[in-house]
PDB file of C-alpha atoms in Angstrom:
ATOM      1  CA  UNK A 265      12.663  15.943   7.658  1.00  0.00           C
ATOM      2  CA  UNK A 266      15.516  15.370   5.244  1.00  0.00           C
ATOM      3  CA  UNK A 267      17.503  18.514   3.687  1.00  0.00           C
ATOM      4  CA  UNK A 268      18.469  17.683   0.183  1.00  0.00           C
ATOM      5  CA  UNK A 269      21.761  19.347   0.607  1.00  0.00           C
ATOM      6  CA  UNK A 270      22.815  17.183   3.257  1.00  0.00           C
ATOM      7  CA  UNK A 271      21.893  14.289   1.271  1.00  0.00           C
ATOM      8  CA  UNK A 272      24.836  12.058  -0.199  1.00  0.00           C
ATOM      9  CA  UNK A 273      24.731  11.110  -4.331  1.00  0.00           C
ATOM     10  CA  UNK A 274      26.413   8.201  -4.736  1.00  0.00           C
ATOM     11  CA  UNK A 275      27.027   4.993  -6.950  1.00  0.00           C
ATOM     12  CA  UNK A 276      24.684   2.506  -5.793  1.00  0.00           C
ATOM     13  CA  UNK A 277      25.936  -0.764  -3.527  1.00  0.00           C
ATOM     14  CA  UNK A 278      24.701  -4.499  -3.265  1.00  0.00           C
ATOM     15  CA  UNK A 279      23.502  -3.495   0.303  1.00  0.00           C
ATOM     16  CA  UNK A 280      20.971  -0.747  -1.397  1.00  0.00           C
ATOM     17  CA  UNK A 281      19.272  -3.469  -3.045  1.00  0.00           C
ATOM     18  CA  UNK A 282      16.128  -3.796  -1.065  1.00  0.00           C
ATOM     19  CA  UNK A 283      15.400   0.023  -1.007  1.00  0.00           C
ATOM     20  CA  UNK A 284      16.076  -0.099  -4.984  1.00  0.00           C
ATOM     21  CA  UNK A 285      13.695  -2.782  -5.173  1.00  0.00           C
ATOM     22  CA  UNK A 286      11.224  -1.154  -2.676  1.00  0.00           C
ATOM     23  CA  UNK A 287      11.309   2.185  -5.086  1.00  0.00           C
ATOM     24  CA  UNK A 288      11.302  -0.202  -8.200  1.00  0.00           C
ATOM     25  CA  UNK A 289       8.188  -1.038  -6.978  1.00  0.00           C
ATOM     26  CA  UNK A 290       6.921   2.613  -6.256  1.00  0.00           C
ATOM     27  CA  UNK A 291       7.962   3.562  -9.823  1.00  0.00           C
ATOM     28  CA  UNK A 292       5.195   0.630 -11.198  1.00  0.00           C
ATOM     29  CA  UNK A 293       7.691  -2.267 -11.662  1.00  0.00           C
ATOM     30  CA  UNK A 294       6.310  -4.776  -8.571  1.00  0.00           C
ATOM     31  CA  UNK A 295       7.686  -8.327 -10.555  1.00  0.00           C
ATOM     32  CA  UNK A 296      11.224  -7.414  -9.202  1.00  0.00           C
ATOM     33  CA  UNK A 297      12.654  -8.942  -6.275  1.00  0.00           C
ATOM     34  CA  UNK A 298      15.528  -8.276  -4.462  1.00  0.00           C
ATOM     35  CA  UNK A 299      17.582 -10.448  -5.980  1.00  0.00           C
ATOM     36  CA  UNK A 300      16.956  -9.183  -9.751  1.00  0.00           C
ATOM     37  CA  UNK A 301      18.284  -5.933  -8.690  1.00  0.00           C
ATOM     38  CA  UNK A 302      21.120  -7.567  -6.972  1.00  0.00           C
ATOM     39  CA  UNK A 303      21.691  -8.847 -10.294  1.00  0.00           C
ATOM     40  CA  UNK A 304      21.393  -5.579 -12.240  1.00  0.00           C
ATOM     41  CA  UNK A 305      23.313  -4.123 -10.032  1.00  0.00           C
ATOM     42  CA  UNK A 306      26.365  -6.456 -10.388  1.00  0.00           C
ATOM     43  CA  UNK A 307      25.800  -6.792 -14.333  1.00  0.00           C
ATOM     44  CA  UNK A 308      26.218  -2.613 -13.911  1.00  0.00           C
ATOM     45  CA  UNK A 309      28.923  -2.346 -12.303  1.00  0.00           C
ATOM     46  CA  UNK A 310      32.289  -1.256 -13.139  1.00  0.00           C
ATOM     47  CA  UNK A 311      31.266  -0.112 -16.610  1.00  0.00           C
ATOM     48  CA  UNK A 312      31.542   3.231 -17.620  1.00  0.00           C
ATOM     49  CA  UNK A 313      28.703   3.227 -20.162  1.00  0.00           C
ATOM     50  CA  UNK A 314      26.174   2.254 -17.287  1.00  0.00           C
ATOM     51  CA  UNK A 315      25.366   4.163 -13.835  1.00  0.00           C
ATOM     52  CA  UNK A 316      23.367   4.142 -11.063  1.00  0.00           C
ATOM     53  CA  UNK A 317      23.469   6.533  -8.576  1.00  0.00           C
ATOM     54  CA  UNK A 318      21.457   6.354  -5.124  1.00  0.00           C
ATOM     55  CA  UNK A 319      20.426   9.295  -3.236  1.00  0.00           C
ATOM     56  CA  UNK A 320      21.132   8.506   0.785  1.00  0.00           C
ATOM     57  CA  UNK A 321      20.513  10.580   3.802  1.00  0.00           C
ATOM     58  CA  UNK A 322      22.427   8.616   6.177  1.00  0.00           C
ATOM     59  CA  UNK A 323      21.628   4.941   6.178  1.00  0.00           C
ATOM     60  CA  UNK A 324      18.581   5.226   3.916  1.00  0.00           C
ATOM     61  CA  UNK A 325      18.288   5.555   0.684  1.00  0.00           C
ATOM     62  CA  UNK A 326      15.350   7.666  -0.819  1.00  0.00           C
ATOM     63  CA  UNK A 327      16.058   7.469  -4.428  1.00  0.00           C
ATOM     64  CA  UNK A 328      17.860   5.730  -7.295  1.00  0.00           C
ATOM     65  CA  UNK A 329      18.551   7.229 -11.191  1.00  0.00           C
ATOM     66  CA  UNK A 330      19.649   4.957 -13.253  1.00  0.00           C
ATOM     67  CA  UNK A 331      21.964   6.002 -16.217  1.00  0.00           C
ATOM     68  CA  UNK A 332      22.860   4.454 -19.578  1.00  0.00           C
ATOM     69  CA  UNK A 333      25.377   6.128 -22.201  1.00  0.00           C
ATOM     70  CA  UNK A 334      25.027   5.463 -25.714  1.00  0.00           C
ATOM     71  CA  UNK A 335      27.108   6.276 -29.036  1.00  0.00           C
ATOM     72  CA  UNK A 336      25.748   8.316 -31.651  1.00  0.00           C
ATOM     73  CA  UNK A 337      26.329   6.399 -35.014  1.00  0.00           C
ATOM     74  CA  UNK A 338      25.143   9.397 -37.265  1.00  0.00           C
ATOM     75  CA  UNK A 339      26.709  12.299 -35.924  1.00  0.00           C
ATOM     76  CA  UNK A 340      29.598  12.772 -32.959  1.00  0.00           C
ATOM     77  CA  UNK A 341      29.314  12.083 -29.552  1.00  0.00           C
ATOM     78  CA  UNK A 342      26.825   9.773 -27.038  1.00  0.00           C
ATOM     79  CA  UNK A 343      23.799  10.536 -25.491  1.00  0.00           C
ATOM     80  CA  UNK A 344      22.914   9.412 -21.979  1.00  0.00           C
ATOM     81  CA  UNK A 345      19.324   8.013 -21.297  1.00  0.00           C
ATOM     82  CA  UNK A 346      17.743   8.286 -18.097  1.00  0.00           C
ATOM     83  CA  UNK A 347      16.492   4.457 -17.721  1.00  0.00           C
ATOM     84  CA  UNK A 348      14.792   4.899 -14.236  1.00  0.00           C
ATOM     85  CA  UNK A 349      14.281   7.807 -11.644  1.00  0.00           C
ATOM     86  CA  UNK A 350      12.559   7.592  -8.655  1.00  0.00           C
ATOM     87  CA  UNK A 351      12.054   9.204  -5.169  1.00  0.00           C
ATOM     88  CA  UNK A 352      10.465   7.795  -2.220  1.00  0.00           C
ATOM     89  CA  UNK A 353       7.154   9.455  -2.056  1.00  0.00           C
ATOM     90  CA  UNK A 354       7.628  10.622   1.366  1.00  0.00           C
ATOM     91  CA  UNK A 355      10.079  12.732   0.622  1.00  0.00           C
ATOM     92  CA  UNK A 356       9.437  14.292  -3.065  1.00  0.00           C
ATOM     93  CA  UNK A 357       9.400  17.761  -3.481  1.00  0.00           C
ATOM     94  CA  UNK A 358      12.665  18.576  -1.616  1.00  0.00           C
ATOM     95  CA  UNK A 359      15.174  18.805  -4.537  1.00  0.00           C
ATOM     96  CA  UNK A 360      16.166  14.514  -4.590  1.00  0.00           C
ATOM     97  CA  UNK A 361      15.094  13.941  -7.856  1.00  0.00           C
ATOM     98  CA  UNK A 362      16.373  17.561  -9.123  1.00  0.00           C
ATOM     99  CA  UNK A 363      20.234  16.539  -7.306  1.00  0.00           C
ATOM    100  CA  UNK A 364      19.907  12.940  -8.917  1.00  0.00           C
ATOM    101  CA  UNK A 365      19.370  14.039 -12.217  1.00  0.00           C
ATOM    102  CA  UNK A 366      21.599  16.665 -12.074  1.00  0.00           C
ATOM    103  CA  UNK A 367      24.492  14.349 -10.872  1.00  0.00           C
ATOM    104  CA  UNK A 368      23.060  11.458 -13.786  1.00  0.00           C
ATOM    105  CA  UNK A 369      23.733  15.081 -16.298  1.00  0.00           C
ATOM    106  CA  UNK A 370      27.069  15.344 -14.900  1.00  0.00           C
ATOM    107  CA  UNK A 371      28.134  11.665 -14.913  1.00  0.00           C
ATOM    108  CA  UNK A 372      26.826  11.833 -19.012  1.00  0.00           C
ATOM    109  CA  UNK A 373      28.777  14.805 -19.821  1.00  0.00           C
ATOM    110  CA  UNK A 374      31.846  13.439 -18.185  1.00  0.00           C
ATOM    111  CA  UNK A 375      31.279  10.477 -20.473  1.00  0.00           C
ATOM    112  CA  UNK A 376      30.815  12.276 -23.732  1.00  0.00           C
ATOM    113  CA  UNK A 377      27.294  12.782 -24.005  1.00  0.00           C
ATOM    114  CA  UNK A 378      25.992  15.869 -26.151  1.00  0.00           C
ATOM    115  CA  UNK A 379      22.230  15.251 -25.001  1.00  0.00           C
ATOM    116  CA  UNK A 380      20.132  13.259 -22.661  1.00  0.00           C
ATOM    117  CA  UNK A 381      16.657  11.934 -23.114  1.00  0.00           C
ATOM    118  CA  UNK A 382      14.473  10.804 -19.951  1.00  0.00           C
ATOM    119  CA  UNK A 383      11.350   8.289 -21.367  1.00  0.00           C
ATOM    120  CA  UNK A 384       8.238   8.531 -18.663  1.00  0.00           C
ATOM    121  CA  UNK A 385       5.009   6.930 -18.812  1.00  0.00           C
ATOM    122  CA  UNK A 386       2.241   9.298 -19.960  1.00  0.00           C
ATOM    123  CA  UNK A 387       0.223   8.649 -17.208  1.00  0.00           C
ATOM    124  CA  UNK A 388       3.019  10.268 -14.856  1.00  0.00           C
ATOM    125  CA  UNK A 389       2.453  14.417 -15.216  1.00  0.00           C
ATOM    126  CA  UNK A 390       3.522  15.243 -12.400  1.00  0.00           C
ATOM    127  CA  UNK A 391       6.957  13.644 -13.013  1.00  0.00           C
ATOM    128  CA  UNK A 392       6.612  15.532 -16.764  1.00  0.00           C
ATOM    129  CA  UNK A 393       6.532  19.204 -15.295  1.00  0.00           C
ATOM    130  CA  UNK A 394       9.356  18.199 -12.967  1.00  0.00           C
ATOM    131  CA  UNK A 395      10.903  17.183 -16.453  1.00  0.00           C
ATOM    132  CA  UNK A 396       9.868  20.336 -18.360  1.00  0.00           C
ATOM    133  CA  UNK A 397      11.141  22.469 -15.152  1.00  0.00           C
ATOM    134  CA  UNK A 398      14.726  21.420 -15.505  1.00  0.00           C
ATOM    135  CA  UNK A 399      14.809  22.215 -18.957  1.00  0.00           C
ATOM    136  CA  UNK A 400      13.568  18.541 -20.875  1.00  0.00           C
ATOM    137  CA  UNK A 401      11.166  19.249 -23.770  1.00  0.00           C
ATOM    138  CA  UNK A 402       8.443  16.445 -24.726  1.00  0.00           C
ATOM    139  CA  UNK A 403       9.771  15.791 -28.100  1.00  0.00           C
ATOM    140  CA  UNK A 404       7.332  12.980 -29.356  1.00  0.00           C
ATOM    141  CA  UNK A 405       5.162  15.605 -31.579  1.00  0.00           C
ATOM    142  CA  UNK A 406       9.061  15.181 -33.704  1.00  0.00           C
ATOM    143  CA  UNK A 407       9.820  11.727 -33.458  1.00  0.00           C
ATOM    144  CA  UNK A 408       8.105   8.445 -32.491  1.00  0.00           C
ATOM    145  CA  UNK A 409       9.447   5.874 -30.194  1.00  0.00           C
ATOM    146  CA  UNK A 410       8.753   2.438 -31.096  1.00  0.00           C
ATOM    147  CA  UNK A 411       8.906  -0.896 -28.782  1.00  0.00           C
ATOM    148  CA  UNK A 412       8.977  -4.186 -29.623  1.00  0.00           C
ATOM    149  CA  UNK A 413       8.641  -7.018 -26.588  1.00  0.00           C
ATOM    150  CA  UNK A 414      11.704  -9.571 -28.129  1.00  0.00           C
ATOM    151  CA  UNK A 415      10.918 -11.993 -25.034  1.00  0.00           C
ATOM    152  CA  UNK A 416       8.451 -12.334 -22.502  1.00  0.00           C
ATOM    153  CA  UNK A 417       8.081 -10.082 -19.774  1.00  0.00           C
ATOM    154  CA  UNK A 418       8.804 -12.565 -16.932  1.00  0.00           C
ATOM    155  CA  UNK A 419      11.462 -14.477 -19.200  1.00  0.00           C
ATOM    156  CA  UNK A 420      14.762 -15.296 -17.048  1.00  0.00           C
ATOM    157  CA  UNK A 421      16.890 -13.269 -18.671  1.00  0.00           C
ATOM    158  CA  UNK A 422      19.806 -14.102 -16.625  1.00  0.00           C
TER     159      UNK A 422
END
């Protein structure tokens, strides 16, 4: 059984890139491969308006939270976007995704950020109460969020 306090938060390595994959996967993105995230991963790195953070007890890693900080243009301040969060489902339920999102929450108000947003599927409720829980309202009855696919989905965007 894994204690969430004993687990370690930390930025995420080239070596975590099968697990990240394997929990890409889990999250409902199966067209990655190892090697796309080995990409991400390197295209991430060493910027301070990108993050990802992987959750580790020991050698394994049981979750990833992916963090991207963005500038306000009409007001002061960024705001950091939650761009993927996910727990291995064997072990949700024992404070992982509550100690990655509160480390992604640190990392965006050490960078500036005023607010965060997290975007999750609608389909996913269980993820939204966890959401709701930590304080995160569902905000879409005031705004809409619009997407537009600029390329195809299995484009080579590399």
């Amino acid at each position: 059984m894994i204690e969430a306090d004993a687990l370690e938060i930390r930025p995420a390595e080239r070596a975590d890139a099968p697990a990240i994959n394997t929990l890409l996967h889990e999250l409902g993105y199966p067209s990655n491969t190892e090697q796309d995230v080995v990409g991400r991963l390197a295209s991430w790195s060493g910027r301070d308006d990108l993050l990802v953070l992987a959750a580790a007890d020991g050698q394994r890693l049981v979750g990833v939270a992916a963090l991207a900080v963005i500038p306000y243009f009409e007001r002061p301040g960024n705001w950091g976007r939650v761009v993927a969060l996910v727990v291995d489902a064997r072990v949700r339920g024992l404070g992982i995704g509550r100690r990655l999102l509160a480390a992604c929450e640190q990392a965006a108000l050490s960078r500036g950020c005023v607010g965060m947003e997290i975007s999750s599927a609608r389909r996913r409720t269980d993820a939204h109460a966890f959401y709701r829980s930590l304080g995160y309202a569902d905000r879409c009855g005031e705004s809409a969020r619009f997407h537009k696919e600029l390329a195809p989905k299995d484009a080579d965007l590399r």
